[in-house]
Tab-separated table of C-alpha atoms in Angstrom:
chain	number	residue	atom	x	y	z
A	86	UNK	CA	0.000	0.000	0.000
A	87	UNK	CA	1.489	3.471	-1.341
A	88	UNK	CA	2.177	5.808	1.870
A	89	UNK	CA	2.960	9.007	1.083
A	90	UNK	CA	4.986	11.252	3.634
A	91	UNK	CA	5.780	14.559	4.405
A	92	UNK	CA	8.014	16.689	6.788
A	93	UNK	CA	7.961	19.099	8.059
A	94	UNK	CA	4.576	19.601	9.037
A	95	UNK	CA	4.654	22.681	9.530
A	96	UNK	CA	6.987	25.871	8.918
A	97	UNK	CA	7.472	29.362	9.579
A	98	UNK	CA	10.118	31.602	8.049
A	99	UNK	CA	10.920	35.262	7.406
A	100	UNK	CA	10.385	36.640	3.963
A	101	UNK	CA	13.000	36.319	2.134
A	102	UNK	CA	14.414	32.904	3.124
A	103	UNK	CA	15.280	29.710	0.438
A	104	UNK	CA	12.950	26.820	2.008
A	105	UNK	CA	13.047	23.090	1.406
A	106	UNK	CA	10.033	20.999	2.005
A	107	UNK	CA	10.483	17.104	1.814
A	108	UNK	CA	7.778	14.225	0.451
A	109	UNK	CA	8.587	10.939	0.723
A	110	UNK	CA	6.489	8.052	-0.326
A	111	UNK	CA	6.995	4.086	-0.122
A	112	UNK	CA	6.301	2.819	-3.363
A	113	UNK	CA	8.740	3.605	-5.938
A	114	UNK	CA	6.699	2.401	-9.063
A	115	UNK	CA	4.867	6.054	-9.388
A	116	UNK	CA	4.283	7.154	-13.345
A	117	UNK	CA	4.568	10.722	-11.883
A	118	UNK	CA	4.512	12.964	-8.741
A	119	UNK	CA	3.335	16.629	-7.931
A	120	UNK	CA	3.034	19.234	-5.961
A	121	UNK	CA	-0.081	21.347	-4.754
A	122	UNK	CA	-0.862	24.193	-2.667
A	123	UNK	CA	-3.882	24.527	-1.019
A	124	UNK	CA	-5.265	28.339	0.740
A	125	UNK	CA	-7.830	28.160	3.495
A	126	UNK	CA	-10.900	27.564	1.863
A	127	UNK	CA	-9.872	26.881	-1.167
A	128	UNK	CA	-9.321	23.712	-3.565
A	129	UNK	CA	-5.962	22.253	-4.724
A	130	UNK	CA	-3.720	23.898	-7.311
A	131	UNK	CA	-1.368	22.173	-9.129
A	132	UNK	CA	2.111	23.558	-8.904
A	133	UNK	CA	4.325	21.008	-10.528
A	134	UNK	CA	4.269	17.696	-11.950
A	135	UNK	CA	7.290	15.758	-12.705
A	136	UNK	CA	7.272	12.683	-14.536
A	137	UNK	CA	8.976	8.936	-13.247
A	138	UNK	CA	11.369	9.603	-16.528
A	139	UNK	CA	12.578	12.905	-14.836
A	140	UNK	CA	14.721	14.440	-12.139
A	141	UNK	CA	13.262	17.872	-11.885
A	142	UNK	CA	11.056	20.624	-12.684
A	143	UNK	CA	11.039	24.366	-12.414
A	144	UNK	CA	8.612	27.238	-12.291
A	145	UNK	CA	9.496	30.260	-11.117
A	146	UNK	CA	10.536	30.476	-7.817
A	147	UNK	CA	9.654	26.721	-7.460
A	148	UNK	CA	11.609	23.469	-7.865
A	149	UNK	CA	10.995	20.037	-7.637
A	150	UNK	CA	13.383	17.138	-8.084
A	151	UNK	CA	12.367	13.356	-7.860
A	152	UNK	CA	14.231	10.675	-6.875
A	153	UNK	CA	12.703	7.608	-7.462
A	154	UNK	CA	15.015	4.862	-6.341
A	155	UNK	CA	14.763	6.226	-2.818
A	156	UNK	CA	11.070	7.074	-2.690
A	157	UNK	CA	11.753	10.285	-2.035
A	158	UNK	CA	11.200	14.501	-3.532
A	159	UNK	CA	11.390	18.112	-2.142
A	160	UNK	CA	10.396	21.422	-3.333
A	161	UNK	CA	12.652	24.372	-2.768
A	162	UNK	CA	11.215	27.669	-2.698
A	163	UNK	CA	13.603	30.960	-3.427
A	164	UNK	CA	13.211	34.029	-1.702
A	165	UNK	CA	9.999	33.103	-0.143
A	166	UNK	CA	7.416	35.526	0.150
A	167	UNK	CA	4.585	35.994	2.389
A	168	UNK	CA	1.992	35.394	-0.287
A	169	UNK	CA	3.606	31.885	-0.316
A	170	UNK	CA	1.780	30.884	2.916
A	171	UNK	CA	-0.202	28.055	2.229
A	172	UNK	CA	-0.287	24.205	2.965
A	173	UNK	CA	1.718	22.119	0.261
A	174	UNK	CA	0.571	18.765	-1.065
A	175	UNK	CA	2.550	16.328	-2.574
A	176	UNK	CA	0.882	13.086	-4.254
A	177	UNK	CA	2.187	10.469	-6.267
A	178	UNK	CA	0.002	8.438	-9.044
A	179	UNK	CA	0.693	5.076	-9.862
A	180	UNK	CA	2.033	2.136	-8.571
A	181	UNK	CA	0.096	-0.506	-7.105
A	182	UNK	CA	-3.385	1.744	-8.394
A	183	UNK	CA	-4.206	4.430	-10.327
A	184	UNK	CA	-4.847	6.623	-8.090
A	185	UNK	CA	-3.535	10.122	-6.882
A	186	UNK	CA	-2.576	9.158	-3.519
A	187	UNK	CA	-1.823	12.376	-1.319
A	188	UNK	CA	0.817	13.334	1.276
A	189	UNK	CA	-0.360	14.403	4.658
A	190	UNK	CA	0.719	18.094	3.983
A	191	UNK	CA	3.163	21.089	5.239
A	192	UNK	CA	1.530	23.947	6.504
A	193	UNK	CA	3.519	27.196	5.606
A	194	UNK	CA	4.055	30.581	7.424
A	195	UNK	CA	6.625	33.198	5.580
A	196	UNK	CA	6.500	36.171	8.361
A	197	UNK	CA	6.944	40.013	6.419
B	203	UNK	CA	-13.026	27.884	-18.931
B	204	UNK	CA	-14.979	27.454	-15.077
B	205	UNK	CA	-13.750	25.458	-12.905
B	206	UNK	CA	-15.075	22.443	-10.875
B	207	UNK	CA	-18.404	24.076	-8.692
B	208	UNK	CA	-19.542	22.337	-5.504
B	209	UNK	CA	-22.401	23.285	-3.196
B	210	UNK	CA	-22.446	23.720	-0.397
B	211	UNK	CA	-19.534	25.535	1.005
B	212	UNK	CA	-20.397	24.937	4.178
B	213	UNK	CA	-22.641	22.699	6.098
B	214	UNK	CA	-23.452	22.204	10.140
B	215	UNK	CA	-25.658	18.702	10.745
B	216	UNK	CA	-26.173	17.092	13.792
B	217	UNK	CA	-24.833	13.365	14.041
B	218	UNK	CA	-27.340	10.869	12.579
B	219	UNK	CA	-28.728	13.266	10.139
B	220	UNK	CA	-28.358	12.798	6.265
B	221	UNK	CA	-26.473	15.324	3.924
B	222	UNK	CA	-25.842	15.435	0.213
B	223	UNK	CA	-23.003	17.006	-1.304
B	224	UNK	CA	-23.485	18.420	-5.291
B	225	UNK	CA	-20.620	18.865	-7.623
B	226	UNK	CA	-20.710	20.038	-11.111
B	227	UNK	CA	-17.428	19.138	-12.808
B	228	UNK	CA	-15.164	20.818	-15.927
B	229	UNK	CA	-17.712	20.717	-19.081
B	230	UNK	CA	-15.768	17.550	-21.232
B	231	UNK	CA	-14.317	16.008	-18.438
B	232	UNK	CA	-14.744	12.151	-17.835
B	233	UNK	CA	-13.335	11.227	-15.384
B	234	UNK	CA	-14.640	12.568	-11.402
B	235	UNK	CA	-13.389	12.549	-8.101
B	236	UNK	CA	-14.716	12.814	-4.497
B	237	UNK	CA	-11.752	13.126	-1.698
B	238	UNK	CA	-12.341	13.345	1.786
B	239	UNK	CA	-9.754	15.725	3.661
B	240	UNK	CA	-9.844	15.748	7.331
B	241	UNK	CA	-8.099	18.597	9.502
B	242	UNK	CA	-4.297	17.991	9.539
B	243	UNK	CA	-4.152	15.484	6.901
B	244	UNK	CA	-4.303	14.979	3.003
B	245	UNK	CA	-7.270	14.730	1.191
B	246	UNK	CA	-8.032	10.905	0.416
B	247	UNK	CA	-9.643	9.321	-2.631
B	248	UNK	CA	-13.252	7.652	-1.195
B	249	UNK	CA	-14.900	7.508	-5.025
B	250	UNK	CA	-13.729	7.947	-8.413
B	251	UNK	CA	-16.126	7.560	-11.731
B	252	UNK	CA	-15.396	7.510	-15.060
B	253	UNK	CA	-18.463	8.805	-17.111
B	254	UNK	CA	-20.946	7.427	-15.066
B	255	UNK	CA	-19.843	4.435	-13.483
B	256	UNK	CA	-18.117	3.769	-10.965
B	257	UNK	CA	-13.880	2.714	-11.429
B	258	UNK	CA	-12.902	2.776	-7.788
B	259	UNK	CA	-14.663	3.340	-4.560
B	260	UNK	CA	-12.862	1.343	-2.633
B	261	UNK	CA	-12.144	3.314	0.337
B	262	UNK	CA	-15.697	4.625	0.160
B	263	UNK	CA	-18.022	3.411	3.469
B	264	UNK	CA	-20.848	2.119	1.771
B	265	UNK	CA	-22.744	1.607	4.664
B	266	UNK	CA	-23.267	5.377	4.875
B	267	UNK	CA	-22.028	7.051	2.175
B	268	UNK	CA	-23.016	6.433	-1.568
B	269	UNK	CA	-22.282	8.803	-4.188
B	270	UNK	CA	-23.859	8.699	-7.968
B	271	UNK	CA	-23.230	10.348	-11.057
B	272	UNK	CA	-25.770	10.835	-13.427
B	273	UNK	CA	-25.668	11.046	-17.383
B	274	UNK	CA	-21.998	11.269	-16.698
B	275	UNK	CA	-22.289	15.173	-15.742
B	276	UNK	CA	-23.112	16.272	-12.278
B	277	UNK	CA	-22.254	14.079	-9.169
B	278	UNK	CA	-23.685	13.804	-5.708
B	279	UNK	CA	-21.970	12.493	-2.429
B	280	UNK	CA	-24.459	11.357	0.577
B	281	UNK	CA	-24.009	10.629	3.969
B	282	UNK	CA	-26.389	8.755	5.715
B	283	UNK	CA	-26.531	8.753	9.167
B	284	UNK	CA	-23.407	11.074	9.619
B	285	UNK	CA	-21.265	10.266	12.464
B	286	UNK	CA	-18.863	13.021	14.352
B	287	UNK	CA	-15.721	11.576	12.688
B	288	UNK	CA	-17.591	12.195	9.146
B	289	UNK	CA	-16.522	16.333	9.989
B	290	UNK	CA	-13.734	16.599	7.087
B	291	UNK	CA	-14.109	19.077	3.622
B	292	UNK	CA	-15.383	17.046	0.546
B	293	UNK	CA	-13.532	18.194	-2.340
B	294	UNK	CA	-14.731	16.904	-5.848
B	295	UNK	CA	-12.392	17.023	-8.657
B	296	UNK	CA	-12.642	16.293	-12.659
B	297	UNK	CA	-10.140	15.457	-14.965
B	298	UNK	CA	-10.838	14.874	-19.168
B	299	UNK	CA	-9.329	10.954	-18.397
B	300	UNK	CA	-8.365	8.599	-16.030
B	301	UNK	CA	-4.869	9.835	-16.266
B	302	UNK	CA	-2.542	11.662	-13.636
B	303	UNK	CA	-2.658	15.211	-15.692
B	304	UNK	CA	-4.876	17.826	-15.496
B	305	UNK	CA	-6.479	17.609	-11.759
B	306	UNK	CA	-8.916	20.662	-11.396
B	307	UNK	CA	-10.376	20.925	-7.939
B	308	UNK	CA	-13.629	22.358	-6.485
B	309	UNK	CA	-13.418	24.772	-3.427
B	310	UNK	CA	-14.654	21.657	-1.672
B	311	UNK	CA	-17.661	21.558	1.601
B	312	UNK	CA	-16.935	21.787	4.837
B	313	UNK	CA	-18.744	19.774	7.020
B	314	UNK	CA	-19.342	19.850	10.751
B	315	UNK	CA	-21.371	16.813	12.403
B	316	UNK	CA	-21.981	18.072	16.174
């Protein structure tokens, strides 16, 4: 059964600060992985999505790398800002089912 | 394009009542989702139907909840009798396939059993 885990659970920063949040999940036989953010009230919105085949993706301020073999991904976050407080999501599909199977989430602060 | 609607945003029951979610996905998508996300933790899959029936609803608890999708359009979730540890936010999602890309998420319900 795919678990999918994340640390930390929570953050806080100041503004300004490079931030690493870490997903790890057991099942390496994923077709893909991503990342969402999620504001209070709000649904899910897809940030990244990188594919088994790949190592990384970048938007923006955002990047994700994979590692497969070792179950395991983070998303780094440059120059944070505080309009970057949210809770992140990652979730892997594939494996055992096809199904987006969901991280238990870090809840961000970035302090002005 | 709009995005996935669900009604309502909020909702306050007392345990043992009944309660019906509605969600009205992407126009062309196929494929629709209902997760369950309770405080502090990820949102998890309970149904998932392609057109209208039914591909996986495995971690669904039919003996209260049952969810339907008719003409392959509009879904509803129902919970019936709601216990205290229902309390979570339904979120519906639709996607054009049953594929990992292109997840588009509803503001979800809240719901409070007291």
């Amino acid at each position: 059964k795919q678990e999918v885990t994340q640390i930390p659970a929570a953050l806080s920063v100041p503004e300004g600060e490079n931030l690493v949040l870490n997903c790890s999940f057991t099942d390496s036989a994923i077709y893909n992985l991503q990342w969402f953010r999620q504001d209070p009230g709000k649904g899910l919105t897809s940030l990244l999505l990188i594919q088994s085949s790949q190592r990384e993706q970048t938007s923006g301020r955002l990047n994700a790398s994979l590692d497969k073999s070792s179950g395991r991904s983070t998303l780094y976050i440059a120059a944070s800002q505080p309009g970057d407080s949210a809770t992140y999501l990652c979730a892997v599909y594939g494996g055992a089912t096809n199904k987006l199977i969901f991280g238990t989430g870090t809840l961000l602060a970035v302090q002005p | 394009e709009a995005g996935v609607a669900q009604s309502p945003r909020y909702k306050i029951i007392e345990k043992r009542q009944s309660v019906a979610f509605w969600c009205n996905p992407i126009s062309g998508h196929a494929t629709l989702y209902w997760y369950q996300q309770i405080l502090g933790q990820g949102p998890k899959l309970l149904i998932q139907f392609q057109n209208n029936g039914v591909v996986d609803d495995s971690q669904l608890p039919k003996d209260r909840f049952s969810a339907e999708r008719l003409k392959g359009v509009d879904s509803t979730l129902k919970i019936q009798p709601a216990k205290l540890e229902d309390s979570a936010v339904y979120l519906c999602a639709s996607s054009l396939d049953l594929s990992a890309y292109g997840y588009t998420f509803g503001s979800g319900t809240r719901l409070t059993v007291v």
